[in-house]
XYZ file of C-alpha atoms in Angstrom:
430
model
C 22.138 -19.888 -16.060
C 20.766 -18.057 -13.018
C 22.479 -14.881 -11.939
C 24.670 -14.995 -8.861
C 23.447 -13.045 -5.810
C 24.481 -9.418 -5.787
C 25.755 -7.709 -2.656
C 23.913 -4.520 -1.756
C 26.343 -1.632 -1.158
C 25.722 0.779 1.729
C 23.579 3.849 1.171
C 25.544 6.972 0.306
C 23.780 10.225 1.283
C 23.041 12.455 -1.700
C 23.396 9.752 -4.355
C 21.597 6.509 -5.131
C 22.940 3.097 -4.203
C 23.812 0.901 -7.168
C 20.721 -1.279 -6.707
C 18.616 1.867 -6.468
C 20.232 3.095 -9.663
C 19.366 -0.190 -11.350
C 15.709 0.166 -10.389
C 15.671 3.806 -11.582
C 17.062 2.873 -14.990
C 14.792 -0.122 -15.439
C 11.657 1.671 -14.269
C 12.300 4.765 -16.390
C 12.772 2.615 -19.489
C 9.158 1.452 -19.032
C 7.432 4.502 -17.569
C 8.379 6.952 -20.280
C 7.779 4.887 -23.433
C 4.817 7.150 -24.246
C 7.030 10.263 -24.378
C 7.535 11.431 -27.940
C 10.356 13.854 -27.046
C 13.785 12.827 -25.800
C 14.054 15.901 -23.570
C 10.868 14.863 -21.754
C 12.418 11.470 -21.043
C 15.547 13.192 -19.706
C 13.588 15.583 -17.491
C 11.473 12.701 -16.206
C 14.612 10.859 -15.117
C 16.079 14.009 -13.590
C 12.907 14.689 -11.606
C 12.661 11.089 -10.415
C 16.303 11.037 -9.290
C 15.835 14.398 -7.583
C 12.866 13.070 -5.630
C 15.157 10.306 -4.342
C 18.214 12.437 -3.542
C 17.199 16.064 -2.885
C 17.538 16.980 0.810
C 14.535 18.358 2.667
C 11.260 19.094 0.883
C 11.008 17.706 -2.633
C 10.093 21.031 -4.179
C 10.977 21.767 -7.779
C 13.602 24.258 -6.580
C 15.304 21.704 -4.311
C 15.167 19.027 -7.007
C 16.766 21.455 -9.479
C 19.628 22.099 -7.038
C 20.703 18.457 -7.365
C 21.471 19.101 -11.058
C 23.962 21.954 -10.497
C 22.347 23.851 -13.373
C 21.105 27.433 -12.941
C 18.351 26.985 -15.535
C 17.122 23.616 -14.275
C 14.411 25.001 -11.978
C 12.603 26.801 -14.797
C 12.840 23.808 -17.159
C 11.586 21.350 -14.525
C 8.755 23.708 -13.562
C 7.639 23.809 -17.190
C 7.976 20.004 -17.456
C 5.757 19.424 -14.434
C 3.192 22.208 -14.797
C 2.922 22.923 -18.516
C 4.552 20.256 -20.716
C 2.026 18.177 -22.710
C 2.802 14.681 -21.389
C 0.088 12.363 -20.188
C 0.418 11.496 -16.500
C -2.432 8.988 -16.795
C -0.438 6.874 -19.239
C 2.618 6.943 -16.987
C 0.505 5.737 -14.051
C -0.805 2.868 -16.163
C 2.792 1.941 -16.993
C 3.731 1.991 -13.295
C 0.824 -0.325 -12.424
C 1.748 -2.648 -15.310
C 5.355 -2.742 -14.126
C 4.343 -3.798 -10.610
C 1.836 -6.373 -11.868
C 4.611 -7.907 -13.971
C 6.641 -8.462 -10.784
C 3.867 -10.273 -8.901
C 0.106 -10.203 -8.370
C -1.047 -7.930 -5.550
C -2.566 -9.335 -2.390
C -5.097 -6.491 -2.501
C -5.719 -2.951 -3.693
C -5.910 -0.415 -0.858
C -7.825 2.867 -1.137
C -7.114 5.431 1.569
C -7.219 9.217 2.073
C -4.170 11.402 2.574
C -4.457 14.857 4.142
C -1.706 17.286 3.120
C -1.612 20.289 5.507
C -0.934 23.664 3.865
C -0.295 27.017 5.511
C -1.797 29.119 2.717
C -4.594 28.874 0.165
C -2.678 29.282 -3.098
C -2.023 25.577 -3.808
C -4.555 23.670 -5.896
C -7.356 21.983 -3.946
C -6.651 23.652 -0.581
C -9.593 24.090 1.790
C -10.534 23.281 5.378
C -11.222 19.699 6.445
C -12.577 18.197 9.625
C -10.376 15.387 10.984
C -12.525 12.994 13.078
C -9.495 11.408 14.778
C -8.423 14.734 16.337
C -11.680 16.690 16.273
C -9.870 19.578 14.577
C -10.232 21.611 11.394
C -7.138 21.418 9.201
C -6.277 23.611 6.222
C -4.885 21.558 3.365
C -5.401 19.251 0.402
C -7.352 16.000 0.622
C -6.193 13.299 -1.779
C -7.301 9.707 -2.237
C -4.790 7.103 -3.347
C -5.067 3.634 -4.870
C -2.234 1.403 -3.657
C -0.856 -1.797 -5.118
C -0.389 -3.943 -1.999
C 1.619 -7.153 -2.229
C 2.999 -9.472 0.397
C 6.164 -7.409 0.909
C 5.605 -4.347 -1.273
C 3.077 -1.522 -1.463
C 3.144 1.373 -3.937
C 0.604 4.098 -4.849
C -0.478 3.810 -8.492
C -3.326 6.325 -8.847
C -4.589 9.497 -7.166
C -7.660 11.686 -6.971
C -7.567 15.210 -5.548
C -10.689 16.429 -3.793
C -11.743 19.818 -5.155
C -14.194 21.877 -3.119
C -17.228 23.070 -5.115
C -16.925 26.815 -5.906
C -20.047 27.652 -3.891
C -19.052 25.672 -0.818
C -17.748 27.619 2.146
C -17.984 25.032 4.914
C -15.444 22.347 5.871
C -15.758 19.147 3.855
C -17.653 16.426 5.770
C -16.070 13.004 6.177
C -18.303 11.505 3.457
C -17.438 14.175 0.918
C -14.791 12.020 -0.777
C -17.157 9.186 -1.768
C -17.110 10.070 -5.502
C -13.294 9.993 -5.564
C -13.168 6.668 -3.741
C -15.817 5.131 -5.984
C -13.856 6.211 -9.029
C -10.664 4.605 -7.709
C -12.460 1.363 -6.865
C -13.992 1.216 -10.329
C -10.523 1.630 -11.833
C -9.457 -1.563 -10.089
C -12.630 -3.459 -10.962
C -12.366 -4.205 -14.696
C -13.294 -7.733 -15.712
C -10.412 -10.199 -15.281
C -9.768 -13.887 -15.687
C -9.253 -15.695 -12.419
C -9.947 -14.410 -8.927
C -9.710 -10.627 -8.613
C -7.680 -9.155 -5.760
C -9.991 -7.473 -3.234
C -10.159 -3.738 -2.671
C -9.542 -2.731 0.957
C -11.194 0.629 1.499
C -9.361 2.111 4.496
C -11.460 5.244 4.826
C -14.048 5.241 7.595
C -17.353 6.636 6.349
C -20.862 6.545 7.698
C -22.452 5.269 4.486
C -20.009 2.484 3.583
C -22.846 -0.056 3.386
C -24.769 1.883 0.738
C -21.636 2.530 -1.291
C -20.689 -1.159 -1.217
C -24.176 -2.033 -2.439
C -23.616 0.351 -5.343
C -20.404 -1.508 -6.173
C -22.007 -4.972 -5.948
C -22.713 -5.226 -9.720
C -18.968 -4.998 -10.378
C -18.447 -8.362 -8.713
C -15.299 -7.153 -6.987
C -14.494 -8.228 -3.420
C -14.579 -5.069 -1.275
C -13.681 -4.586 2.385
C -14.463 -1.187 3.921
C -13.688 0.263 7.342
C -16.755 1.411 9.226
C -17.428 3.057 12.619
C -18.261 0.843 15.568
C -21.450 2.849 16.124
C -22.956 1.679 12.809
C -26.322 -0.058 13.512
C -26.571 -3.527 11.976
C -29.279 -6.159 11.627
C -27.826 -9.630 12.245
C -28.904 -12.432 9.922
C -29.150 -16.100 10.794
C -27.725 -18.958 8.723
C -30.723 -18.925 6.407
C -30.337 -15.205 5.728
C -33.302 -14.124 7.834
C -33.065 -11.311 10.399
C -32.713 -12.336 14.015
C -35.162 -11.111 16.658
C -32.599 -9.006 18.475
C -33.198 -5.940 16.314
C -30.508 -3.498 15.260
C -27.251 -3.522 17.217
C -24.183 -1.288 16.811
C -21.128 -3.125 15.491
C -19.242 -2.519 18.744
C -21.898 -4.382 20.736
C -21.636 -7.342 18.386
C -17.917 -7.543 19.133
C -18.410 -6.961 22.870
C -20.670 -9.996 23.421
C -20.406 -12.397 20.465
C -21.160 -15.529 22.496
C -24.550 -14.151 23.562
C -25.380 -13.659 19.886
C -24.332 -17.190 18.961
C -21.220 -16.030 17.066
C -17.908 -17.839 17.048
C -14.786 -15.995 18.220
C -11.639 -16.559 16.133
C -8.034 -16.124 17.284
C -6.699 -14.639 14.037
C -3.252 -13.616 15.382
C -1.457 -13.434 18.721
C -3.427 -10.962 20.826
C -6.110 -10.428 18.153
C -9.619 -11.925 18.404
C -12.217 -11.514 15.668
C -15.892 -12.087 14.893
C -17.463 -12.653 11.473
C -21.228 -12.205 11.067
C -23.826 -11.870 8.298
C -25.491 -8.462 8.560
C -27.526 -5.807 6.800
C -26.760 -2.156 7.655
C -29.937 -0.582 8.999
C -31.606 1.565 6.352
C -29.578 0.114 3.454
C -32.503 -1.925 2.100
C -36.233 -2.321 2.630
C -36.579 -4.677 5.546
C -33.072 -5.939 4.928
C -34.184 -9.493 5.462
C -33.789 -11.654 2.436
C -30.046 -11.766 1.985
C -30.310 -10.033 -1.380
C -28.126 -7.088 -2.453
C -28.155 -5.550 1.020
C -26.449 -8.477 2.761
C -22.857 -7.905 3.856
C -20.416 -9.441 6.317
C -19.238 -7.705 9.460
C -15.612 -8.429 10.317
C -14.745 -7.014 13.749
C -11.433 -7.533 15.549
C -10.119 -6.558 18.955
C -6.434 -6.035 19.732
C -4.983 -6.683 23.153
C -1.690 -4.764 22.805
C 0.080 -3.506 25.949
C 0.555 0.238 26.069
C 3.781 1.427 24.426
C 4.340 -1.789 22.465
C 3.946 -2.191 18.720
C 1.457 -4.780 17.574
C 1.867 -7.177 14.659
C -0.240 -4.851 12.508
C 2.436 -2.147 12.797
C 0.479 0.078 15.214
C 1.231 1.124 18.778
C -1.249 0.065 21.398
C -2.714 1.795 24.427
C -4.752 -1.092 25.728
C -7.635 -2.835 23.904
C -8.485 -1.433 20.472
C -11.069 -2.551 17.959
C -11.511 -2.268 14.198
C -14.770 -2.740 12.306
C -15.040 -3.633 8.636
C -17.872 -4.432 6.247
C -17.113 -6.869 3.450
C -19.037 -8.138 0.486
C -20.200 -11.748 0.993
C -17.055 -13.835 1.104
C -15.800 -17.347 1.782
C -12.468 -16.073 3.040
C -11.507 -17.064 6.542
C -11.220 -14.570 9.415
C -7.437 -15.092 9.292
C -7.409 -13.992 5.629
C -9.503 -10.923 6.446
C -7.134 -10.037 9.272
C -4.231 -10.204 6.827
C -6.006 -7.701 4.575
C -6.405 -5.299 7.505
C -2.702 -5.691 8.311
C -1.829 -4.867 4.714
C -3.920 -1.690 4.979
C -2.086 -0.815 8.216
C 1.276 -1.232 6.477
C 0.122 1.036 3.642
C -0.899 3.677 6.209
C 2.486 3.408 7.957
C 4.567 3.460 4.778
C 2.591 6.318 3.226
C 3.992 8.486 6.018
C 7.476 7.007 6.262
C 8.364 6.398 2.605
C 5.988 9.043 1.267
C 7.847 11.655 3.320
C 11.116 10.665 1.668
C 9.778 10.713 -1.884
C 7.713 13.913 -1.895
C 4.091 12.727 -1.793
C 3.146 15.794 0.277
C 5.604 18.337 -1.134
C 4.075 19.821 -4.296
C 3.715 23.580 -3.886
C 2.277 24.730 -7.216
C -1.166 25.977 -8.189
C -1.590 23.761 -11.257
C -4.010 20.823 -11.115
C -2.124 19.066 -13.918
C 1.148 19.870 -12.166
C -0.087 18.263 -8.942
C -0.994 15.077 -10.794
C 2.321 14.960 -12.677
C 4.282 15.472 -9.458
C 2.261 12.754 -7.687
C 2.844 10.395 -10.602
C 6.632 10.751 -10.425
C 6.582 10.764 -6.619
C 4.755 7.422 -6.809
C 7.472 6.113 -9.127
C 10.127 7.297 -6.646
C 8.147 5.552 -3.911
C 8.344 2.327 -5.964
C 12.121 2.670 -6.388
C 12.622 3.351 -2.688
C 10.480 0.366 -1.697
C 12.043 -2.046 -4.182
C 15.553 -1.023 -3.139
C 14.740 -1.501 0.548
C 13.183 -4.878 -0.213
C 16.336 -5.982 -2.020
C 18.477 -4.923 0.935
C 16.360 -6.963 3.361
C 16.413 -10.033 1.151
C 20.134 -9.738 0.535
C 20.631 -10.078 4.290
C 18.397 -13.164 4.393
C 20.016 -14.840 1.395
C 19.259 -15.142 -2.332
C 16.543 -17.780 -1.849
C 14.326 -15.199 -0.130
C 13.929 -13.079 -3.265
C 10.388 -13.019 -4.587
C 11.195 -11.051 -7.737
C 14.067 -10.720 -10.176
C 16.564 -7.890 -9.946
C 16.519 -5.285 -12.714
C 18.407 -6.057 -15.898
C 21.880 -4.755 -14.842
C 21.892 -7.290 -11.972
C 19.671 -10.085 -13.219
C 21.331 -10.228 -16.660
C 17.961 -10.740 -18.314
C 16.899 -8.679 -21.360
C 14.333 -6.099 -20.342
C 10.844 -6.818 -21.655
C 8.654 -3.948 -22.846
C 5.575 -3.019 -20.845
C 3.474 -0.811 -23.117
C 1.336 1.403 -20.916
C -1.898 0.465 -22.646
C -1.201 -3.220 -23.306
C -3.959 -5.726 -22.611
C -3.278 -8.140 -19.767
C -4.654 -11.648 -19.681
C -3.854 -12.416 -16.043
C -4.523 -10.502 -12.865
C -6.955 -7.660 -12.274
C -6.337 -5.173 -15.105
C -6.376 -1.504 -14.239
C -7.721 1.312 -16.337
C -6.267 4.264 -14.483
C -6.982 6.940 -17.067
C -9.678 9.405 -16.276
């Protein structure tokens, strides 16, 4: 007999709502199955709850204050920075948990810059930010996000570490190894169609990197600068006589190039073209490994208004993406870019509430353990908010079951290393 709809109580500052508590209990019962010690399971729950309820920065000290225990700060510090539990296994369990709810629409890879005032934290060095033209002192992390229709959650992280001999700011292509590693983690062989990876990190050499990923057979969509020179290909895969053109010129005059313009959303027009990035292959003419698709879209959003992709406009704006050869429609590709925009928005909004940028220690292992539990808190926060929205719309709008205390269904185990037969399996260890 199906469970009756459950009313969502109002949020009480300083303590979880009952639906939030249900998600915490259910998620913890799956995340910490690899822990061999009961006190580690307890500290994991305490840290996760503290990330959700501690006011201000989610530092270990502030999280410990929520426990009203004078010795809690030292014990939690040891649990995060020194205790021998495997954060990789917990991340695998988090990804498995989300995949059991529903298949993702895509996997999103994007950078996250964490400003720091000092140099004592792990991975801190100076970075050049192209969007502002400034040098920023801080940590540079790359995240892999599970991105569904109504839910996005980070499930893996890489921290960029400056080589010991390097003294200059990291260039914008310096994170390619981290991004490649994250994409490979989402690219294991799977039955059925694999969810694409949307690489929301603008780099000059995206075309070459995508060619390197071609043997994996994974659909990849990568943001690229509008200045990138491209060789257009005709329907037979041969280069046109127009020579190399920057991507922004292709979007500016598609009709002159014989390209169809697609209305992919209100106020958004897009162009899809077969191309080869100049210099990515010898001659680039035969449609072999070097052939990619250019997806370019222009937004016409009045200044001060928020567009359907979740961004604020200041007049016309354009995005440029390279994709592996695909049969997906321009409307589908636009939806993937919207999903990436939602991940970017929520990584600031929800990530600020769950401590993604708040680790203050010097330990590399401690940073990864904190990010693992902060990602779990992010999942709880997102799932709770999703339940609240769907409760307002009615029970028929739910796309997933409530946790066991509300769905009255026995919890099923999700071993962290179990083998999946459906969906794109992840191997997040490493």
